[in-house]
PDB file of C-alpha atoms in Angstrom:
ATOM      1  CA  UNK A   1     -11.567  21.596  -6.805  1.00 74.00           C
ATOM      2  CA  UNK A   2     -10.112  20.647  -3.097  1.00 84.00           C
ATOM      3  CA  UNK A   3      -7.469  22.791  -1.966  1.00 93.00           C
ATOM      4  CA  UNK A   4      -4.572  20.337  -2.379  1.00 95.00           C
ATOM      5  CA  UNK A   5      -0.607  20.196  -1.848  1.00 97.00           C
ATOM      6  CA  UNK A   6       1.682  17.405  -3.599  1.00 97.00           C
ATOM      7  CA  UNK A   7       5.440  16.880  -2.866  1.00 98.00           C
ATOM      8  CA  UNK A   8       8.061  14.519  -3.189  1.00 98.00           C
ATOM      9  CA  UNK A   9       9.472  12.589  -0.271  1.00 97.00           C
ATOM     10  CA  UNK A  10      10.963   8.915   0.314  1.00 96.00           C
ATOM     11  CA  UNK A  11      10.927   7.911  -3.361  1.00 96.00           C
ATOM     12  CA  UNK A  12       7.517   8.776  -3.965  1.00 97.00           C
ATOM     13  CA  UNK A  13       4.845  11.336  -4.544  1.00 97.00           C
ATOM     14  CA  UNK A  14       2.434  12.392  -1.719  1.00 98.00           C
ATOM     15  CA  UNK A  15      -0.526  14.639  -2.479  1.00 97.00           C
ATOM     16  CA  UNK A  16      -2.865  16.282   0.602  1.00 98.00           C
ATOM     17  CA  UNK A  17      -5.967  17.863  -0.366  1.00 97.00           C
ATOM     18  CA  UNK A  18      -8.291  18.954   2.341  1.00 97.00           C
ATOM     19  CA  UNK A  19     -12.066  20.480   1.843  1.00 96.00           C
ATOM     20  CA  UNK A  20     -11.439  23.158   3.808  1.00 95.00           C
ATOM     21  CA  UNK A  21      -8.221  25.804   2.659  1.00 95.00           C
ATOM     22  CA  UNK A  22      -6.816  26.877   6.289  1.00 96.00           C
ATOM     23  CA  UNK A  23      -6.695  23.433   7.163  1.00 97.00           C
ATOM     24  CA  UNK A  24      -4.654  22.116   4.177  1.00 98.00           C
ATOM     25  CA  UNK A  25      -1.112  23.837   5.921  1.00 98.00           C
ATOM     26  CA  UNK A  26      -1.560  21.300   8.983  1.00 98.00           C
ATOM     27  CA  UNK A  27      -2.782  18.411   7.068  1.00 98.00           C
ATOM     28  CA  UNK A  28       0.338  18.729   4.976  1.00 98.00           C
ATOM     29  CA  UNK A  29       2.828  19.117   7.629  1.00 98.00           C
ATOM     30  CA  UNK A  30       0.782  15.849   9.164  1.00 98.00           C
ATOM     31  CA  UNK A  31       1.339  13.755   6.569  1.00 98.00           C
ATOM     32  CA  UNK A  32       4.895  14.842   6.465  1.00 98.00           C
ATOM     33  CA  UNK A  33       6.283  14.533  10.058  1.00 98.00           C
ATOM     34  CA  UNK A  34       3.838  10.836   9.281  1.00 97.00           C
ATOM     35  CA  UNK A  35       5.847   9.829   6.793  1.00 98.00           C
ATOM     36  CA  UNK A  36       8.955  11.017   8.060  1.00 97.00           C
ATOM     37  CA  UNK A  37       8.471   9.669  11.234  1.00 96.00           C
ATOM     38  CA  UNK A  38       7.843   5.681   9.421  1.00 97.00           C
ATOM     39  CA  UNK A  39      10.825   6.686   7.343  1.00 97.00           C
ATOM     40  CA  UNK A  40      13.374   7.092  10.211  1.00 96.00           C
ATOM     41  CA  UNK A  41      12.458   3.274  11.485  1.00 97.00           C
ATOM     42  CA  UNK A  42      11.929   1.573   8.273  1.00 96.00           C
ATOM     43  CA  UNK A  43      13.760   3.308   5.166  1.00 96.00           C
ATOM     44  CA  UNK A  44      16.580   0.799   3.880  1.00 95.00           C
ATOM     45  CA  UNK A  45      18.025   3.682   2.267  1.00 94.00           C
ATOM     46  CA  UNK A  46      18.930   5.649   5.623  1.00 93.00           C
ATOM     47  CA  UNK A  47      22.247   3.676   7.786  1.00 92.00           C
ATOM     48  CA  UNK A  48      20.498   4.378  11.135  1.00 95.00           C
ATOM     49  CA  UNK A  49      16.735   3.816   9.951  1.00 97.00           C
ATOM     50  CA  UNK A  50      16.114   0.602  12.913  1.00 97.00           C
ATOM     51  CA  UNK A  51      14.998  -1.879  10.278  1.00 96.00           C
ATOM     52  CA  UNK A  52      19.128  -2.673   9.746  1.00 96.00           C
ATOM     53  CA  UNK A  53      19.631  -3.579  13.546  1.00 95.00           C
ATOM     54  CA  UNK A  54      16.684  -6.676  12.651  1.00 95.00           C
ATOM     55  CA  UNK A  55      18.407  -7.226   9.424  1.00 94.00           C
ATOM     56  CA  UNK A  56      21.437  -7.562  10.904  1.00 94.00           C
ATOM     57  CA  UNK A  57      20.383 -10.180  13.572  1.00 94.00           C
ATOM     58  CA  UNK A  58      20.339 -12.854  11.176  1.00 90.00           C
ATOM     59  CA  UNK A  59      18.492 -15.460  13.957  1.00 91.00           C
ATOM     60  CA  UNK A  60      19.079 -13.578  16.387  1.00 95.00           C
ATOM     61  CA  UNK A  61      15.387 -12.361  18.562  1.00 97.00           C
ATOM     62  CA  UNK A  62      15.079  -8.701  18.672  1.00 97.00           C
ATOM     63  CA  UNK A  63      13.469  -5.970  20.543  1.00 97.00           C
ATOM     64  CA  UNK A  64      12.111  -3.377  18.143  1.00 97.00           C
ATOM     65  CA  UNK A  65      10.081  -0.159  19.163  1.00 97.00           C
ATOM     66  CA  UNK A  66       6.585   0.113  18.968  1.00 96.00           C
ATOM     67  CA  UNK A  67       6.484   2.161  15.615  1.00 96.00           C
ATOM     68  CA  UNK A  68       8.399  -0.995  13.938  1.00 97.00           C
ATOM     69  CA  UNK A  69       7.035  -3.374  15.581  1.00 97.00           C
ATOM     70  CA  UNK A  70       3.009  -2.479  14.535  1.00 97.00           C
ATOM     71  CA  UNK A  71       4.778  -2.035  10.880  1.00 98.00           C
ATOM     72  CA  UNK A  72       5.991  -5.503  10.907  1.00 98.00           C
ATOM     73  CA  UNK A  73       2.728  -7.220  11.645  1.00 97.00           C
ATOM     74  CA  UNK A  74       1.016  -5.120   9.016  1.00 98.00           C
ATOM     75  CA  UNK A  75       3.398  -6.472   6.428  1.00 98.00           C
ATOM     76  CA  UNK A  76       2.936  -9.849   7.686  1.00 98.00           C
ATOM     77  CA  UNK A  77      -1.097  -9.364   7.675  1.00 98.00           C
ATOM     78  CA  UNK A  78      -0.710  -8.610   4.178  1.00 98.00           C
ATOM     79  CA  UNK A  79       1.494 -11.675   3.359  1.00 97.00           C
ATOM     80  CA  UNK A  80      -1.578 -13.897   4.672  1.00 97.00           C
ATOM     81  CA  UNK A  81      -4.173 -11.889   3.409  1.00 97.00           C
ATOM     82  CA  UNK A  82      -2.700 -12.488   0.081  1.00 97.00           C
ATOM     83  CA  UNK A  83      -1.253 -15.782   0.635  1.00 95.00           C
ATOM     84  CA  UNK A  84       2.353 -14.559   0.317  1.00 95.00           C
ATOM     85  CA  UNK A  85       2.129 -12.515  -3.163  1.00 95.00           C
ATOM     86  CA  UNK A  86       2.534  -9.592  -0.853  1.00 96.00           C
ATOM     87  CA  UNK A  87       5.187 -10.275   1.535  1.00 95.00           C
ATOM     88  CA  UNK A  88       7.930  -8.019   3.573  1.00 96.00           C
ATOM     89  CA  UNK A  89      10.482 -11.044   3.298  1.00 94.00           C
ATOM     90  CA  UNK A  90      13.865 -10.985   0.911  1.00 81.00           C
ATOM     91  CA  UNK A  91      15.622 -13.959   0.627  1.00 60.00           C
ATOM     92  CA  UNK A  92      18.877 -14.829   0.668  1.00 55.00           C
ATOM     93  CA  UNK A  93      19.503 -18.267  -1.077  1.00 48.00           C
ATOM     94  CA  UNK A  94      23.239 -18.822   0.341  1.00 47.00           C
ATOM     95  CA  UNK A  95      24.828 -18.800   3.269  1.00 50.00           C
ATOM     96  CA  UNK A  96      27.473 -16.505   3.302  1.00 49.00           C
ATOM     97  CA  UNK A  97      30.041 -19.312   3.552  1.00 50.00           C
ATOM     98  CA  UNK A  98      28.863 -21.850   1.610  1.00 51.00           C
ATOM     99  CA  UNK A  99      26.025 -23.223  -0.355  1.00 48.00           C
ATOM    100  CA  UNK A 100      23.165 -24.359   1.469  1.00 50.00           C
ATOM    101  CA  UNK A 101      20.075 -22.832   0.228  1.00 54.00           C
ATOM    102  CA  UNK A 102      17.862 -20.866   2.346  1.00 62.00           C
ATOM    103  CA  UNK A 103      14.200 -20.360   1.825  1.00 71.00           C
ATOM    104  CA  UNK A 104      12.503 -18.967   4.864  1.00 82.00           C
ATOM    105  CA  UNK A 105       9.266 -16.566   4.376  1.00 88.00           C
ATOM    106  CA  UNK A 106       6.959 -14.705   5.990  1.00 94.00           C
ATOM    107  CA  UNK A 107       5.581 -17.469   7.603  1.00 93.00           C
ATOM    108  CA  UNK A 108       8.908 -18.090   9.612  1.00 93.00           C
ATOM    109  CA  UNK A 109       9.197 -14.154  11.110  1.00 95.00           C
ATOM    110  CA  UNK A 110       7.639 -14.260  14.571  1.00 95.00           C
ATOM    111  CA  UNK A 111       6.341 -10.824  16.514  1.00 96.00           C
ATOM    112  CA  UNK A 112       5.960 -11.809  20.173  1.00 95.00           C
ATOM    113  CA  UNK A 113       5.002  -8.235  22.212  1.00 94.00           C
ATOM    114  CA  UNK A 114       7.976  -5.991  21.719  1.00 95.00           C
ATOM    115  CA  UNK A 115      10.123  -8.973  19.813  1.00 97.00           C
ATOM    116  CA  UNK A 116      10.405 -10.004  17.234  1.00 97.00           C
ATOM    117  CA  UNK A 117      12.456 -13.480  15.579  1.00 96.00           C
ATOM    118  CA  UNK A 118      13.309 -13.207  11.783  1.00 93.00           C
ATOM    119  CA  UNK A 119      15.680 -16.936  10.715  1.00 91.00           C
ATOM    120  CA  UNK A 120      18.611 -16.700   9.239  1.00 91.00           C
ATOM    121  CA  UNK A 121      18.820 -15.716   5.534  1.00 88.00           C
ATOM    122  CA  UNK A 122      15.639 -13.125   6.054  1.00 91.00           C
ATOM    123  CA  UNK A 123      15.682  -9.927   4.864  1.00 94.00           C
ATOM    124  CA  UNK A 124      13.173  -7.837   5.448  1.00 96.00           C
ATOM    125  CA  UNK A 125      11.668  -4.508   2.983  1.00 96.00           C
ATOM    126  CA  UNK A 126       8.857  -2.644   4.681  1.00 97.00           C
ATOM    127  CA  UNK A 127       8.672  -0.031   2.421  1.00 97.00           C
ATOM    128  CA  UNK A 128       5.806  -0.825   0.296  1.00 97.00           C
ATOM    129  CA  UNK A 129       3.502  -1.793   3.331  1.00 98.00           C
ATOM    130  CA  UNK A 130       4.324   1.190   5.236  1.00 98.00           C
ATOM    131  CA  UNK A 131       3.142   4.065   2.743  1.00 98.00           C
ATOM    132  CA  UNK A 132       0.530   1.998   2.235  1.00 98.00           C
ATOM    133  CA  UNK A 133      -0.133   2.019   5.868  1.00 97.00           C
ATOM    134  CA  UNK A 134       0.883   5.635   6.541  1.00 97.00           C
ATOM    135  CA  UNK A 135      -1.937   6.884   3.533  1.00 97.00           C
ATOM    136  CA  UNK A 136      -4.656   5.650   5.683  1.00 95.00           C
ATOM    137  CA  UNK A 137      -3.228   6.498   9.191  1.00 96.00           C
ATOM    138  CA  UNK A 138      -2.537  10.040   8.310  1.00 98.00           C
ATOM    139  CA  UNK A 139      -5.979  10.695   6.558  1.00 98.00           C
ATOM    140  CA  UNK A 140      -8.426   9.512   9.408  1.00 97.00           C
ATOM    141  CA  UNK A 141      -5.991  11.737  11.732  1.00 97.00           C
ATOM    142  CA  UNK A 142      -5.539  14.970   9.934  1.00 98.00           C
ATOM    143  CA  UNK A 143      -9.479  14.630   9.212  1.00 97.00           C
ATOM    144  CA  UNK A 144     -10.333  14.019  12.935  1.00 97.00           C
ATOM    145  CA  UNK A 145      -8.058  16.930  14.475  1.00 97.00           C
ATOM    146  CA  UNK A 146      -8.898  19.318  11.554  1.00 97.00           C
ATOM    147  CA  UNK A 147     -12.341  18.699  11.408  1.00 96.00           C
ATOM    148  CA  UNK A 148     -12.475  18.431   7.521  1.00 96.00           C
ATOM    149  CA  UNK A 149     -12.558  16.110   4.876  1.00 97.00           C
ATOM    150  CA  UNK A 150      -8.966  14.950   3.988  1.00 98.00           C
ATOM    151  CA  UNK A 151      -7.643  12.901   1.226  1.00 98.00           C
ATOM    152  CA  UNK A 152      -3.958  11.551   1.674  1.00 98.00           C
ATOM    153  CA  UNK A 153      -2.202   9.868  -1.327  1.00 97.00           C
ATOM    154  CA  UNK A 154       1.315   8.092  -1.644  1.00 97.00           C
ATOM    155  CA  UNK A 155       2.150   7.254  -5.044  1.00 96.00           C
ATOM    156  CA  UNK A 156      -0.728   5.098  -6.329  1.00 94.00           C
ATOM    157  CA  UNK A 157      -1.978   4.508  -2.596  1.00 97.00           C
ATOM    158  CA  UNK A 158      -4.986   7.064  -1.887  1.00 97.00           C
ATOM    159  CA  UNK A 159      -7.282   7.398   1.277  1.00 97.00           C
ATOM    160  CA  UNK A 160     -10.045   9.518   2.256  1.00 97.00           C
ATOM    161  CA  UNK A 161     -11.179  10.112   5.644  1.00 97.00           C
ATOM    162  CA  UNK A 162     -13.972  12.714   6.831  1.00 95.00           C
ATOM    163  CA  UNK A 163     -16.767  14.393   4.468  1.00 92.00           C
ATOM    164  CA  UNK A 164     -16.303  14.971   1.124  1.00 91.00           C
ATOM    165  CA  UNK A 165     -16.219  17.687  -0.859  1.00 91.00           C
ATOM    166  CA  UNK A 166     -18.901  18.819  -3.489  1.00 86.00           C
ATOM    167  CA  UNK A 167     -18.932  16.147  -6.282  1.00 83.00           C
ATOM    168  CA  UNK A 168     -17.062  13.811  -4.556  1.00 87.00           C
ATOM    169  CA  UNK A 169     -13.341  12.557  -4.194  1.00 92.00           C
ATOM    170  CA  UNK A 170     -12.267  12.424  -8.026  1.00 90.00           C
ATOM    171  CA  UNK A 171      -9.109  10.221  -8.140  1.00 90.00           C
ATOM    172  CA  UNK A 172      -7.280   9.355 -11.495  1.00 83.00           C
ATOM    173  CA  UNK A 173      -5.841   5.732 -11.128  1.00 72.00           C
ATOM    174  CA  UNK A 174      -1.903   5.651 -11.281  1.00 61.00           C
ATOM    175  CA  UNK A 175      -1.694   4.186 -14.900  1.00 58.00           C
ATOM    176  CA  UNK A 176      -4.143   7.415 -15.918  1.00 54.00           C
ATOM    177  CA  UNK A 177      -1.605   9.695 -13.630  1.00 55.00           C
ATOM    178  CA  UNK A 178       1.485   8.521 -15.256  1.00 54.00           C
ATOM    179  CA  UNK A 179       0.246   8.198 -18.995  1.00 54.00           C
ATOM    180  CA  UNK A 180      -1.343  11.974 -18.685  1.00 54.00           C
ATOM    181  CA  UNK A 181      -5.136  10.597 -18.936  1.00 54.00           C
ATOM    182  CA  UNK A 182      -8.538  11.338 -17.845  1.00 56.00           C
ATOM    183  CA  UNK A 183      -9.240   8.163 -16.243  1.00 72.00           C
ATOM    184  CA  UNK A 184     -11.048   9.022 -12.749  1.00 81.00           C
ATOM    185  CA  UNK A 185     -12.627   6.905  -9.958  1.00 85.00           C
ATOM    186  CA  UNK A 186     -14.582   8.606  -7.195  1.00 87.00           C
ATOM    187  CA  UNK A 187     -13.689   7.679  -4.199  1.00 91.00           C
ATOM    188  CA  UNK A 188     -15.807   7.440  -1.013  1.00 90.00           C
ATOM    189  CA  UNK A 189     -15.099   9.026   2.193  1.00 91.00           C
ATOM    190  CA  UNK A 190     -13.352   6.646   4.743  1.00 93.00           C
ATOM    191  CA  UNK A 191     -11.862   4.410   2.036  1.00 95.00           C
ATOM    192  CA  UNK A 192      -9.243   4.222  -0.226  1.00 96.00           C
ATOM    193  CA  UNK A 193      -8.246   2.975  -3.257  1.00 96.00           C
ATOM    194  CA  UNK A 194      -5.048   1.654  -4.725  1.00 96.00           C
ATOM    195  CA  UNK A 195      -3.724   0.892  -8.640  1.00 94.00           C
ATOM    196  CA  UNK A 196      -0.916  -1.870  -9.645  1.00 94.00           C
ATOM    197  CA  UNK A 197       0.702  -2.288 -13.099  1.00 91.00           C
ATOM    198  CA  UNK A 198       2.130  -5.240 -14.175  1.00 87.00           C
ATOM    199  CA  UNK A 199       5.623  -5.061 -15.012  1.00 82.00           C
ATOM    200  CA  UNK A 200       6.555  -4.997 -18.442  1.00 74.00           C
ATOM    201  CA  UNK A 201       6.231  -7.724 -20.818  1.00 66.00           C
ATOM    202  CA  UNK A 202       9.996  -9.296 -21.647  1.00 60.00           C
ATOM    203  CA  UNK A 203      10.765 -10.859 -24.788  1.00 57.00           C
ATOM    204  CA  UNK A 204      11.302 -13.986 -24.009  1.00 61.00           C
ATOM    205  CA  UNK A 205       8.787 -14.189 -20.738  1.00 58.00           C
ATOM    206  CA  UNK A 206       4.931 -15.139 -20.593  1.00 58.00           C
ATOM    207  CA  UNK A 207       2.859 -12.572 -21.122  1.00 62.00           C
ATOM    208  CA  UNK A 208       0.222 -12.001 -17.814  1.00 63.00           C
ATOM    209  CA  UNK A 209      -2.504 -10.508 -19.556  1.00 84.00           C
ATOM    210  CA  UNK A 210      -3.306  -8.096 -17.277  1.00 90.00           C
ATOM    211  CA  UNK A 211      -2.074  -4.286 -17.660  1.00 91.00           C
ATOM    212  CA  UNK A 212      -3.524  -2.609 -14.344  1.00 92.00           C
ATOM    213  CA  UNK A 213      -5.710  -3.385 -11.141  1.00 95.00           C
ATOM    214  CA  UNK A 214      -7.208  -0.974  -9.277  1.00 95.00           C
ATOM    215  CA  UNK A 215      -9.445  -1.899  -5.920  1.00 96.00           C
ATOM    216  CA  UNK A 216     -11.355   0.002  -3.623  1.00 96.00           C
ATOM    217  CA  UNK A 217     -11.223  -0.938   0.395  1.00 96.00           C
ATOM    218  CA  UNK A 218     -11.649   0.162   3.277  1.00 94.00           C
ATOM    219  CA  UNK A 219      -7.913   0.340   4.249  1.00 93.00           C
ATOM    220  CA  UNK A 220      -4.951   1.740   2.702  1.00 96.00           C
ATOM    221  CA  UNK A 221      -2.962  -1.570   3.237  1.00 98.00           C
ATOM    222  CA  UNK A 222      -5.545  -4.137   2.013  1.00 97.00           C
ATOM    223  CA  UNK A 223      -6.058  -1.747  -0.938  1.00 97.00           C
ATOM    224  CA  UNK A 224      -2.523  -1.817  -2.264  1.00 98.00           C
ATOM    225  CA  UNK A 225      -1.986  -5.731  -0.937  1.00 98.00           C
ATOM    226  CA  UNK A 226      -4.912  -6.854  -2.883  1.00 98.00           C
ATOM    227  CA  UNK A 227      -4.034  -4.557  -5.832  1.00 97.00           C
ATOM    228  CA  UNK A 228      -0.428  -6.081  -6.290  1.00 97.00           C
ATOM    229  CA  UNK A 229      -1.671  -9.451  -5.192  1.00 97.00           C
ATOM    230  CA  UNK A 230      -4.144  -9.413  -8.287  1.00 96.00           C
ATOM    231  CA  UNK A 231      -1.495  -8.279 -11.007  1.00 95.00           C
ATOM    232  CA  UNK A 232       0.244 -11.303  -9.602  1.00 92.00           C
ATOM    233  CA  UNK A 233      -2.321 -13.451 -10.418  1.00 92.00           C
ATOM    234  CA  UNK A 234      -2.135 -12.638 -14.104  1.00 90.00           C
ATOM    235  CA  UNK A 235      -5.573 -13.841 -16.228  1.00 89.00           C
ATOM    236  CA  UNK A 236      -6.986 -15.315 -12.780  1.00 93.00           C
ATOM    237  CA  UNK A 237      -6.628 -11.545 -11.097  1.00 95.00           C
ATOM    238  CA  UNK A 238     -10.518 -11.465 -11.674  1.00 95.00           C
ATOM    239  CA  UNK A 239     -11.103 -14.697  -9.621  1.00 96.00           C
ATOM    240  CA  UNK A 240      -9.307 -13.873  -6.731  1.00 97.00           C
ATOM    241  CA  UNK A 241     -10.502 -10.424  -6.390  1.00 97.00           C
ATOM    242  CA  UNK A 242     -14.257 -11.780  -6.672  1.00 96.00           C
ATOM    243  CA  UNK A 243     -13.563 -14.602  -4.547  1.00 96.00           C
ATOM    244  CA  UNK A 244     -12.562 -12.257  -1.534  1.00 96.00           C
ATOM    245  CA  UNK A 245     -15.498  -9.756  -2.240  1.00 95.00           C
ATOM    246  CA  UNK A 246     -13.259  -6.538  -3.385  1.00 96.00           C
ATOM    247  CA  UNK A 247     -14.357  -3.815  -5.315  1.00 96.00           C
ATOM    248  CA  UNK A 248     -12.180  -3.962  -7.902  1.00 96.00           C
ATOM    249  CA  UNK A 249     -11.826  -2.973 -12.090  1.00 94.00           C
ATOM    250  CA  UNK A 250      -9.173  -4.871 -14.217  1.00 94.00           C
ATOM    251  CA  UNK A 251      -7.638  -3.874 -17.136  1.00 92.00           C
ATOM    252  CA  UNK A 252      -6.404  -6.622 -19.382  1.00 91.00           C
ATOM    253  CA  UNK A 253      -3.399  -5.757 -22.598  1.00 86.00           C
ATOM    254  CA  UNK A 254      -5.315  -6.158 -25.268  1.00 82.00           C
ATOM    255  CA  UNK A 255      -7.920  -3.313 -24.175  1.00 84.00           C
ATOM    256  CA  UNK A 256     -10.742  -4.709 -22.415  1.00 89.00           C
ATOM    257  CA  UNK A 257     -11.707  -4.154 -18.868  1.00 91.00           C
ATOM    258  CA  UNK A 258     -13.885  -5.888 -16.367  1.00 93.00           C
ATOM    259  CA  UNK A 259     -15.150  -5.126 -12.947  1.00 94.00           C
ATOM    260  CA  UNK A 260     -16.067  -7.459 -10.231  1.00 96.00           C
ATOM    261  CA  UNK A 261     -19.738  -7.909  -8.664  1.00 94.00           C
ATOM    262  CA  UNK A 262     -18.719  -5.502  -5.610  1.00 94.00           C
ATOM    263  CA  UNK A 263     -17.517  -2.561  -8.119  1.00 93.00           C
ATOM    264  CA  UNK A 264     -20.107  -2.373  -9.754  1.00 88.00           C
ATOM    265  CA  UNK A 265     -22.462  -2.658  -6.325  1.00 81.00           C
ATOM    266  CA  UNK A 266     -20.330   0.208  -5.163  1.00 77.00           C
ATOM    267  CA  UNK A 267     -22.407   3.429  -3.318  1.00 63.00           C
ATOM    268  CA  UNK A 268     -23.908   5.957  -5.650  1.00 54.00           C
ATOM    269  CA  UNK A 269     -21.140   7.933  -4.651  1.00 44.00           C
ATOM    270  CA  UNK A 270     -18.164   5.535  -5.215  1.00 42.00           C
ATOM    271  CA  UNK A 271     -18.606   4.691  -8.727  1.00 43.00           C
ATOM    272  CA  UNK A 272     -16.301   5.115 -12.124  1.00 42.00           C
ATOM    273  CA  UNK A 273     -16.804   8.537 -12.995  1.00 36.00           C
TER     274      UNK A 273
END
């Protein structure tokens, strides 16, 4: 087994395993000073994180540092990637003074060099994007300074990066994580994989069929876009998955599962184990 560290920071679980052990030290305190690095510009939870000073604006254009700034257009590339399921915008349907309803999206925030425009009424969460983001930054960089293979993972986010170790990347999905199962998906070197659950099912609200979606990408970002994008979709998660080529394995509520073409076309070595 991979030498391998997990803690808890920013609301989430972050494992480090590394396939070599006096590299796993550094590739931990990577991913942290990573993390807590896209923390300090984008956490909603911290008063001085930057993100309020854009939230605040309210119309108003602007300038943002270069950290926020690249996080904002990877939220937005998600929102068109997945035609909005995924999207860094919060709305707020009234003004504060009266009662004319405000719908802006993603479509309306504009990123011009170092500025960037959000309307009136926008509110926007990075969160989700960003450790998404970070999984996939960190790996390929801890892997590339330490010389090692390196597998970074934020919560059901995981990325590889570098050469893997004997037998392989073995990865349990989230729902398999959470529910104390042996459900494992090997995962390549220099991709990564992400899992989404569909909320549960209310009483009195339609029932989406699906229970959990886990694809495998070559980013970090697309990975977890495409994943939550899918649960969206309910019953027509396998459609959209197959229609934009992603390797990707379904798992509907009343116990059957299906994979797209590209799973199961998926590298010897990046198959369900």
């Amino acid at each position: 087994m991979a030498p391998s560290s997990v803690w808890k920071m920013w609301g989430s679980e972050v494992e480090v395993r590394v396939t070599e052990w006096a590299a796993l030290a550094d590739a931990a305190a990577l991913t942290e000073a990573a993390m807590t690095q896209v923390k300090a510009v984008c956490d909603l939870g911290s008063g001085d994180a930057e993100i309020h000073r854009l939230n605040q604006a309210q119309g108003t254009p602007v300038r943002v540092s270069t950290e926020l700034g690249g996080l904002i257009r990877a939220a937005l590339w998600a929102a068109r990637m997945t035609g909005g399921a995924v999207t860094p915008v919060s709305i707020e349907t009234r003004d504060p003074i009266g009662a004319v309803p405000i719908a802006p999206c993603f479509h309306d925030v504009r990123v011009d060099g170092d500025t960037v425009f959000a309307p009136f009424g926008t509110f926007l969460d990075l969160t989700a994007t960003a450790k998404a983001g970070t999984a996939h930054r960190v790996a390929r960089r801890a892997a590339d300074d330490l010389e090692c293979g390196v597998l970074v993972r934020v919560d059901d986010v995981v990325a590889t990066w570098g050469h893997c170790p004997i037998g392989g990347w073995q990865v349990e999905t989230g729902v398999a994580r959470r529910a104390g199962g042996a459900d494992r998906v090997e995962v390549r070197a220099g991709s990564a994989m992400a899992s989404a659950r569909a909320p549960a099912v209310s009483s009195d609200g339609p029932d989406p069929g699906v229970d959990c979606v886990t694809v495998i990408a070559d980013d970090g970002l697309w990975a977890y876009a495409a994943a939550m994008a899918a649960v969206g979709r309910g019953v027509a998660a396998l459609r959209w998955l197959t229609e934009n080529d992603l390797a990707a394995r379904v798992a509907y509520r009343h116990g059957s599962v299906r994979t797209t073409d590209a799973w199961l076309h998926l590298p010897p070595h990046g198959h369900a184990a």
